[in-house]
CSV table of C-alpha atoms in Angstrom, one decimal:
chain,number,residue,atom,x,y,z
A,257,UNK,CA,-6.4,25.8,20.0
A,258,UNK,CA,-7.3,29.3,21.3
A,259,UNK,CA,-11.0,28.7,20.8
A,260,UNK,CA,-11.3,25.6,23.0
A,261,UNK,CA,-10.6,24.8,26.6
A,262,UNK,CA,-8.4,22.2,28.1
A,263,UNK,CA,-5.1,20.5,27.2
A,264,UNK,CA,-4.8,17.5,24.9
A,265,UNK,CA,-1.4,16.6,26.2
A,266,UNK,CA,-0.9,13.5,28.5
A,267,UNK,CA,2.3,13.0,30.3
A,268,UNK,CA,4.2,11.6,27.4
A,269,UNK,CA,6.1,14.3,25.6
A,270,UNK,CA,6.2,12.6,22.2
A,271,UNK,CA,3.5,13.3,19.7
A,272,UNK,CA,2.8,11.1,16.7
A,273,UNK,CA,3.9,13.9,14.5
A,274,UNK,CA,7.2,14.2,16.3
A,275,UNK,CA,7.6,10.4,16.3
A,276,UNK,CA,7.1,10.3,12.5
A,277,UNK,CA,9.5,13.2,11.9
A,278,UNK,CA,12.2,11.6,14.0
A,279,UNK,CA,11.9,8.4,12.0
A,280,UNK,CA,11.9,10.2,8.7
A,281,UNK,CA,15.2,11.8,9.6
A,282,UNK,CA,16.6,8.5,10.6
A,283,UNK,CA,15.3,6.6,7.5
A,284,UNK,CA,15.0,9.2,4.7
A,285,UNK,CA,13.3,8.3,1.4
A,286,UNK,CA,12.6,4.6,2.4
A,287,UNK,CA,9.6,2.9,4.1
A,288,UNK,CA,9.9,3.1,7.9
A,289,UNK,CA,10.8,-0.1,9.7
A,290,UNK,CA,7.6,-1.8,10.9
A,291,UNK,CA,5.6,1.1,9.4
A,292,UNK,CA,6.8,3.3,12.3
A,293,UNK,CA,5.7,1.0,15.2
A,294,UNK,CA,5.9,0.9,18.1
A,295,UNK,CA,3.9,4.1,18.4
A,296,UNK,CA,4.3,6.7,21.2
A,297,UNK,CA,1.2,5.4,23.0
A,298,UNK,CA,2.0,1.6,22.7
A,299,UNK,CA,2.4,1.0,26.4
A,300,UNK,CA,-0.7,3.1,27.3
A,301,UNK,CA,-2.8,1.2,24.7
A,302,UNK,CA,-1.6,-2.1,26.0
A,303,UNK,CA,-2.4,-1.3,29.6
A,304,UNK,CA,-5.5,0.8,29.1
A,305,UNK,CA,-8.8,-0.2,30.7
A,306,UNK,CA,-11.2,0.2,27.8
A,307,UNK,CA,-14.9,1.0,28.0
A,308,UNK,CA,-17.4,-1.8,27.8
A,309,UNK,CA,-18.5,-0.7,24.3
A,310,UNK,CA,-15.5,0.0,22.1
A,311,UNK,CA,-17.3,-0.1,18.7
A,312,UNK,CA,-17.6,2.7,16.2
A,313,UNK,CA,-20.0,1.1,13.7
A,314,UNK,CA,-19.2,2.7,10.4
A,315,UNK,CA,-18.1,5.9,12.1
A,316,UNK,CA,-21.4,6.5,14.0
A,317,UNK,CA,-19.7,7.3,17.3
A,318,UNK,CA,-17.1,9.5,15.8
A,319,UNK,CA,-19.5,11.5,13.7
A,320,UNK,CA,-21.7,12.0,16.8
A,321,UNK,CA,-18.7,13.4,18.8
A,322,UNK,CA,-17.8,15.7,15.9
A,323,UNK,CA,-21.4,17.1,15.8
A,324,UNK,CA,-21.5,17.5,19.5
A,325,UNK,CA,-18.1,19.4,19.6
A,326,UNK,CA,-19.0,21.8,16.8
A,327,UNK,CA,-22.6,22.4,17.9
A,328,UNK,CA,-21.4,23.8,21.2
A,329,UNK,CA,-20.6,27.6,21.4
A,330,UNK,CA,-17.0,28.2,20.5
A,331,UNK,CA,-16.1,29.3,24.0
A,332,UNK,CA,-17.6,26.1,25.5
A,333,UNK,CA,-15.8,23.6,23.2
A,334,UNK,CA,-13.7,21.3,25.4
A,335,UNK,CA,-11.0,19.8,23.3
A,336,UNK,CA,-9.6,17.9,26.3
A,337,UNK,CA,-12.9,16.2,26.8
A,338,UNK,CA,-13.1,15.3,23.1
A,339,UNK,CA,-9.6,13.9,23.3
A,340,UNK,CA,-10.5,11.7,26.3
A,341,UNK,CA,-13.7,10.4,24.6
A,342,UNK,CA,-11.9,9.6,21.3
A,343,UNK,CA,-9.2,7.7,23.1
A,344,UNK,CA,-11.8,5.4,24.8
A,345,UNK,CA,-12.9,3.3,21.7
A,346,UNK,CA,-11.8,1.8,18.5
A,347,UNK,CA,-11.9,4.6,16.0
A,348,UNK,CA,-11.8,3.5,12.4
A,349,UNK,CA,-8.8,4.3,10.2
A,350,UNK,CA,-10.9,5.0,7.1
A,351,UNK,CA,-13.0,8.1,6.3
A,352,UNK,CA,-16.5,6.7,6.7
A,353,UNK,CA,-19.3,8.7,4.9
A,354,UNK,CA,-20.9,9.5,8.2
A,355,UNK,CA,-17.7,11.0,9.5
A,356,UNK,CA,-17.1,13.0,6.3
A,357,UNK,CA,-20.7,14.3,6.5
A,358,UNK,CA,-20.3,15.4,10.1
A,359,UNK,CA,-17.0,17.2,9.2
A,360,UNK,CA,-18.8,19.0,6.3
A,361,UNK,CA,-21.5,20.2,8.7
A,362,UNK,CA,-18.9,22.1,10.7
A,363,UNK,CA,-17.4,25.4,9.8
A,364,UNK,CA,-14.5,24.4,7.4
A,365,UNK,CA,-12.0,26.8,9.0
A,366,UNK,CA,-12.8,25.6,12.5
A,367,UNK,CA,-12.7,21.9,11.5
A,368,UNK,CA,-9.4,22.5,9.8
A,369,UNK,CA,-8.0,24.2,12.9
A,370,UNK,CA,-9.1,21.2,15.0
A,371,UNK,CA,-7.6,18.8,12.5
A,372,UNK,CA,-4.3,20.5,12.5
A,373,UNK,CA,-4.2,20.7,16.2
A,374,UNK,CA,-4.9,17.1,16.8
A,375,UNK,CA,-2.6,15.9,14.0
A,376,UNK,CA,0.3,17.9,15.3
A,377,UNK,CA,-0.1,17.6,19.1
A,378,UNK,CA,-1.8,14.3,19.9
A,379,UNK,CA,0.2,11.7,21.8
A,380,UNK,CA,-2.4,9.0,21.4
A,381,UNK,CA,-3.3,7.2,18.2
A,382,UNK,CA,-7.1,7.8,18.1
A,383,UNK,CA,-7.0,11.6,18.4
A,384,UNK,CA,-4.3,11.6,15.7
A,385,UNK,CA,-6.6,9.5,13.5
A,386,UNK,CA,-9.4,12.0,14.1
A,387,UNK,CA,-7.1,14.9,13.1
A,388,UNK,CA,-6.2,13.1,9.9
A,389,UNK,CA,-9.9,12.5,9.1
A,390,UNK,CA,-10.6,16.2,9.5
A,391,UNK,CA,-7.8,17.1,7.2
A,392,UNK,CA,-8.9,14.5,4.7
A,393,UNK,CA,-12.1,16.6,4.3
A,394,UNK,CA,-11.1,20.2,4.9
A,395,UNK,CA,-7.3,20.2,4.7
A,396,UNK,CA,-5.6,22.6,2.3
A,397,UNK,CA,-2.3,22.7,0.3
A,398,UNK,CA,-0.7,24.0,3.5
A,399,UNK,CA,-1.4,20.7,5.2
A,400,UNK,CA,0.3,18.4,2.6
A,401,UNK,CA,3.6,18.1,4.5
A,402,UNK,CA,1.8,17.3,7.8
A,403,UNK,CA,-0.4,14.7,6.1
A,404,UNK,CA,2.5,13.0,4.3
A,405,UNK,CA,4.6,12.9,7.4
A,406,UNK,CA,2.0,11.2,9.6
A,407,UNK,CA,1.0,9.1,6.6
A,408,UNK,CA,4.4,7.4,6.7
A,409,UNK,CA,3.1,5.6,9.8
A,410,UNK,CA,1.3,3.9,7.1
A,411,UNK,CA,-0.4,0.8,8.4
A,412,UNK,CA,-2.6,3.0,10.6
A,413,UNK,CA,-2.6,6.4,8.8
A,414,UNK,CA,-1.8,5.6,5.2
A,415,UNK,CA,-5.4,5.3,4.1
A,416,UNK,CA,-6.5,8.6,5.6
A,417,UNK,CA,-3.3,10.3,4.2
A,418,UNK,CA,-4.1,8.9,0.7
A,419,UNK,CA,-7.7,10.0,0.9
A,420,UNK,CA,-6.5,13.5,2.0
A,421,UNK,CA,-3.9,13.9,-0.7
A,422,UNK,CA,-6.2,12.7,-3.5
A,423,UNK,CA,-8.3,15.9,-3.2
A,424,UNK,CA,-5.4,18.4,-2.8
A,425,UNK,CA,-3.2,20.0,-5.4
A,426,UNK,CA,-0.5,17.9,-7.1
A,427,UNK,CA,-2.3,14.8,-5.9
A,428,UNK,CA,-0.4,12.4,-8.2
A,429,UNK,CA,3.1,13.6,-7.3
A,430,UNK,CA,2.3,13.7,-3.6
A,431,UNK,CA,0.8,10.2,-3.6
A,432,UNK,CA,3.8,8.9,-5.4
A,433,UNK,CA,6.0,10.5,-2.8
A,434,UNK,CA,4.1,8.7,-0.1
A,435,UNK,CA,3.9,5.3,-2.0
A,436,UNK,CA,7.7,5.4,-2.5
A,437,UNK,CA,8.1,5.6,1.2
A,438,UNK,CA,5.6,3.0,2.4
A,439,UNK,CA,5.2,-0.7,2.2
A,440,UNK,CA,2.5,-3.3,3.1
A,441,UNK,CA,-1.0,-1.8,3.5
A,442,UNK,CA,0.3,1.7,3.4
A,443,UNK,CA,1.5,1.1,-0.1
A,444,UNK,CA,-1.7,-0.6,-1.1
A,445,UNK,CA,-3.7,2.6,-0.1
A,446,UNK,CA,-1.4,4.9,-1.9
A,447,UNK,CA,-1.1,2.9,-5.1
A,448,UNK,CA,-4.8,2.4,-5.3
A,449,UNK,CA,-5.4,6.1,-4.9
A,450,UNK,CA,-2.9,6.8,-7.7
A,451,UNK,CA,-4.7,4.4,-10.0
A,452,UNK,CA,-8.1,5.9,-9.2
A,453,UNK,CA,-6.8,9.3,-10.3
A,454,UNK,CA,-6.2,8.0,-13.8
A,455,UNK,CA,-3.6,10.6,-14.4
A,456,UNK,CA,-1.2,9.9,-17.3
A,457,UNK,CA,1.5,11.7,-15.4
A,458,UNK,CA,1.6,8.6,-13.1
A,459,UNK,CA,2.3,6.1,-16.0
A,460,UNK,CA,6.1,6.2,-15.8
A,461,UNK,CA,6.0,5.4,-12.0
A,462,UNK,CA,3.2,2.8,-12.3
A,463,UNK,CA,5.1,1.0,-15.1
A,464,UNK,CA,8.3,0.8,-13.1
A,465,UNK,CA,7.8,1.3,-9.4
A,466,UNK,CA,4.4,0.4,-8.2
A,467,UNK,CA,5.1,-3.2,-7.2
A,468,UNK,CA,7.8,-3.7,-4.7
A,469,UNK,CA,7.7,-7.5,-4.2
A,470,UNK,CA,5.5,-7.5,-1.1
A,471,UNK,CA,2.8,-10.1,-1.0
A,472,UNK,CA,0.2,-7.4,-0.6
A,473,UNK,CA,1.0,-6.2,-4.1
A,474,UNK,CA,-1.7,-8.7,-5.0
A,475,UNK,CA,-4.2,-6.2,-3.6
A,476,UNK,CA,-3.5,-3.6,-6.3
A,477,UNK,CA,-1.7,-5.3,-9.2
A,478,UNK,CA,-4.8,-5.5,-11.3
A,479,UNK,CA,-5.5,-1.8,-10.6
A,480,UNK,CA,-2.0,-1.0,-12.0
A,481,UNK,CA,-2.5,-3.2,-15.0
A,482,UNK,CA,-5.7,-1.4,-15.9
A,483,UNK,CA,-4.6,2.1,-15.0
A,484,UNK,CA,-1.2,2.1,-16.9
A,485,UNK,CA,-0.6,1.0,-20.5
A,486,UNK,CA,1.4,-2.1,-19.5
A,487,UNK,CA,0.7,-4.1,-22.7
A,488,UNK,CA,1.8,-1.2,-25.0
A,489,UNK,CA,4.9,-0.2,-22.9
A,490,UNK,CA,6.3,-3.8,-22.8
A,491,UNK,CA,5.7,-4.1,-26.5
A,492,UNK,CA,8.0,-1.1,-27.3
A,493,UNK,CA,11.4,-2.1,-28.7
A,494,UNK,CA,13.1,0.4,-26.5
A,495,UNK,CA,11.5,-0.8,-23.2
A,496,UNK,CA,14.1,-0.3,-20.5
A,497,UNK,CA,15.2,-2.9,-17.9
A,498,UNK,CA,13.3,-1.3,-15.1
A,499,UNK,CA,10.1,-1.5,-17.1
A,500,UNK,CA,10.7,-5.1,-18.2
A,501,UNK,CA,11.5,-6.2,-14.6
A,502,UNK,CA,8.5,-4.4,-13.2
A,503,UNK,CA,6.2,-5.9,-15.8
A,504,UNK,CA,7.5,-9.4,-14.9
A,505,UNK,CA,6.8,-8.6,-11.2
A,506,UNK,CA,3.3,-7.3,-12.0
A,507,UNK,CA,2.3,-10.1,-14.4
A,508,UNK,CA,3.6,-12.8,-12.0
A,509,UNK,CA,1.7,-11.2,-9.2
A,510,UNK,CA,-1.5,-11.3,-11.3
A,511,UNK,CA,-0.8,-15.0,-11.8
A,512,UNK,CA,-1.2,-15.9,-8.1
A,513,UNK,CA,-3.3,-13.2,-6.5
A,514,UNK,CA,-6.7,-14.8,-6.9
A,515,UNK,CA,-8.8,-13.8,-3.9
A,516,UNK,CA,-6.9,-10.5,-3.4
A,517,UNK,CA,-7.6,-8.6,-6.6
A,518,UNK,CA,-8.1,-9.1,-10.3
A,519,UNK,CA,-5.9,-11.7,-11.9
A,520,UNK,CA,-4.4,-12.6,-15.3
A,521,UNK,CA,-7.8,-14.1,-16.1
A,522,UNK,CA,-9.5,-10.8,-15.8
A,523,UNK,CA,-6.8,-8.6,-17.4
A,524,UNK,CA,-7.9,-8.3,-21.0
A,525,UNK,CA,-4.4,-7.8,-22.3
A,526,UNK,CA,-2.8,-10.8,-20.6
A,527,UNK,CA,-2.0,-12.8,-23.8
A,528,UNK,CA,-0.4,-9.8,-25.5
A,529,UNK,CA,1.5,-8.8,-22.4
A,530,UNK,CA,2.9,-12.3,-21.7
A,531,UNK,CA,4.1,-12.6,-25.3
A,532,UNK,CA,5.9,-9.3,-25.3
A,533,UNK,CA,7.3,-9.8,-21.9
A,534,UNK,CA,8.8,-13.2,-23.0
A,535,UNK,CA,10.4,-11.5,-25.9
A,536,UNK,CA,11.9,-8.7,-23.8
A,537,UNK,CA,13.1,-10.8,-20.9
A,538,UNK,CA,14.7,-13.4,-23.1
A,539,UNK,CA,17.2,-10.7,-24.3
A,540,UNK,CA,18.3,-9.9,-20.7
A,541,UNK,CA,20.7,-11.8,-18.5
A,542,UNK,CA,18.9,-14.0,-15.9
A,543,UNK,CA,18.9,-13.4,-12.2
A,544,UNK,CA,16.8,-15.0,-9.4
A,545,UNK,CA,14.1,-12.3,-9.4
A,546,UNK,CA,13.6,-12.6,-13.2
A,547,UNK,CA,13.6,-16.4,-12.9
A,548,UNK,CA,10.9,-16.3,-10.3
A,549,UNK,CA,8.7,-14.1,-12.5
A,550,UNK,CA,9.2,-16.3,-15.5
A,551,UNK,CA,8.6,-19.4,-13.4
A,552,UNK,CA,5.3,-18.0,-12.0
A,553,UNK,CA,4.0,-17.2,-15.5
A,554,UNK,CA,5.1,-20.6,-16.9
A,555,UNK,CA,3.2,-22.3,-14.1
A,556,UNK,CA,0.1,-20.1,-14.9
A,557,UNK,CA,0.3,-21.4,-18.5
A,558,UNK,CA,0.4,-24.9,-17.1
A,559,UNK,CA,-2.9,-24.2,-15.3
A,560,UNK,CA,-1.4,-23.8,-11.9
A,561,UNK,CA,-1.8,-23.2,-9.0
A,562,UNK,CA,-5.5,-23.8,-9.1
A,563,UNK,CA,-7.1,-23.0,-12.4
A,564,UNK,CA,-7.0,-24.6,-15.9
A,565,UNK,CA,-4.7,-23.0,-18.5
A,566,UNK,CA,-6.1,-20.1,-20.5
A,567,UNK,CA,-7.9,-20.8,-23.7
A,568,UNK,CA,-5.7,-18.7,-25.9
A,569,UNK,CA,-4.8,-19.2,-29.6
A,570,UNK,CA,-1.1,-18.6,-28.7
A,571,UNK,CA,-1.2,-20.8,-25.5
A,572,UNK,CA,1.0,-23.6,-27.0
A,573,UNK,CA,3.9,-21.3,-28.3
A,574,UNK,CA,3.8,-19.2,-25.1
A,575,UNK,CA,3.9,-22.3,-22.9
A,576,UNK,CA,6.8,-23.8,-24.9
A,577,UNK,CA,8.6,-20.4,-24.9
A,578,UNK,CA,8.4,-19.9,-21.2
A,579,UNK,CA,9.5,-23.4,-20.2
A,580,UNK,CA,12.2,-23.5,-22.8
A,581,UNK,CA,13.7,-20.2,-21.5
A,582,UNK,CA,13.8,-21.6,-17.9
A,583,UNK,CA,15.6,-24.7,-19.2
A,584,UNK,CA,18.4,-22.9,-21.0
A,585,UNK,CA,21.7,-23.5,-19.3
A,586,UNK,CA,22.2,-19.8,-18.4
A,587,UNK,CA,18.8,-19.5,-16.8
A,588,UNK,CA,19.0,-22.9,-15.2
A,589,UNK,CA,22.3,-22.0,-13.6
A,590,UNK,CA,20.5,-19.2,-11.6
A,591,UNK,CA,18.9,-21.9,-9.4
A,592,UNK,CA,22.1,-23.7,-8.6
A,593,UNK,CA,23.8,-20.4,-7.8
A,594,UNK,CA,21.0,-19.1,-5.6
A,595,UNK,CA,22.6,-18.3,-2.2
A,596,UNK,CA,21.4,-14.8,-1.3
A,597,UNK,CA,19.6,-16.0,1.8
A,598,UNK,CA,18.0,-19.1,3.2
A,599,UNK,CA,14.6,-18.3,1.8
A,600,UNK,CA,16.0,-18.0,-1.7
A,601,UNK,CA,18.0,-21.3,-1.4
A,602,UNK,CA,14.9,-23.1,-0.2
A,603,UNK,CA,12.8,-21.8,-3.1
A,604,UNK,CA,15.6,-22.7,-5.6
A,605,UNK,CA,15.8,-26.2,-4.1
A,606,UNK,CA,12.1,-26.8,-4.4
A,607,UNK,CA,12.1,-25.5,-8.0
A,608,UNK,CA,15.0,-27.7,-9.0
A,609,UNK,CA,13.1,-30.7,-7.7
A,610,UNK,CA,10.0,-29.8,-9.6
A,611,UNK,CA,12.0,-29.3,-12.8
A,612,UNK,CA,13.6,-32.7,-12.4
A,613,UNK,CA,10.1,-34.3,-11.9
A,614,UNK,CA,8.9,-32.4,-14.9
A,615,UNK,CA,11.8,-33.6,-17.1
A,616,UNK,CA,11.3,-37.2,-15.8
A,617,UNK,CA,7.7,-37.0,-16.9
A,618,UNK,CA,8.6,-35.9,-20.4
A,619,UNK,CA,7.2,-32.4,-20.1
């Protein structure tokens, strides 16, 4: 930055941006292994002697540093000092209102210049976070690629990247790009942001791609069910296999995600969606993933794992339909053939044992 003094570069030559770019070239179009960790500063963070007070209560410390930096005359702004101070505490990975307000008090062009500089050149996590926070407030269309690239280091930077992309042009498409290439918490942040946009252009993706089978899908499954016309789409006679399978994944996640997000109990179209899903999935050949979805929904209709069964007018035929499908020879054979991996075999063995106990009890 020409307007500030000092260098932000420690001895390590690898910036977070360079780190992310290298991983993108190695793993194009898929989530990065371990969300891109270890980061370039992993050894330094592990060995760092931290200050006695590492807290940043709701962004108070960061907002103070932003105000101090931009209140100084341009020629006296010391970016190296800012860098050293930010490194010394636990900066949050979210855009706290206090931080956003401090950024808005600064000149937008100068804040944008600082954000770009930190995001592109920082070799430590905290200054990179600060750069992303600045771009989340004052970034422009020119910053989208930079934001997306660092956002792929998604466990740490996915939330700020999603917050930044939400306010920039082509938000839906850019967030879907990020969601398709993230997993875990990074995917949670991106999918929740897509749902909040309430853009019909996202429906195709939300109906077929949002859930990827990770247990953290429970954090956003209800958001997807409310944002996309799931109950109408699964009712359509021409529903494609991708939509049917994703609906099974989504509904089965809603069956067990109590404590994470909304569940089938809160989803107002649950009864309708379960009926149409049963009709559609019954016409498809079984596989283990489909069996697991149907099993989770059958258990929900049993009142498991920890709630009574729903008080629906169609409960009895739905209950019978789901358990009958699982008992058909072609579907039952999926369990005996399960051998993809040890985890699948263990699940199939447990499920077979429960089915035998269920049959012995006359259920």
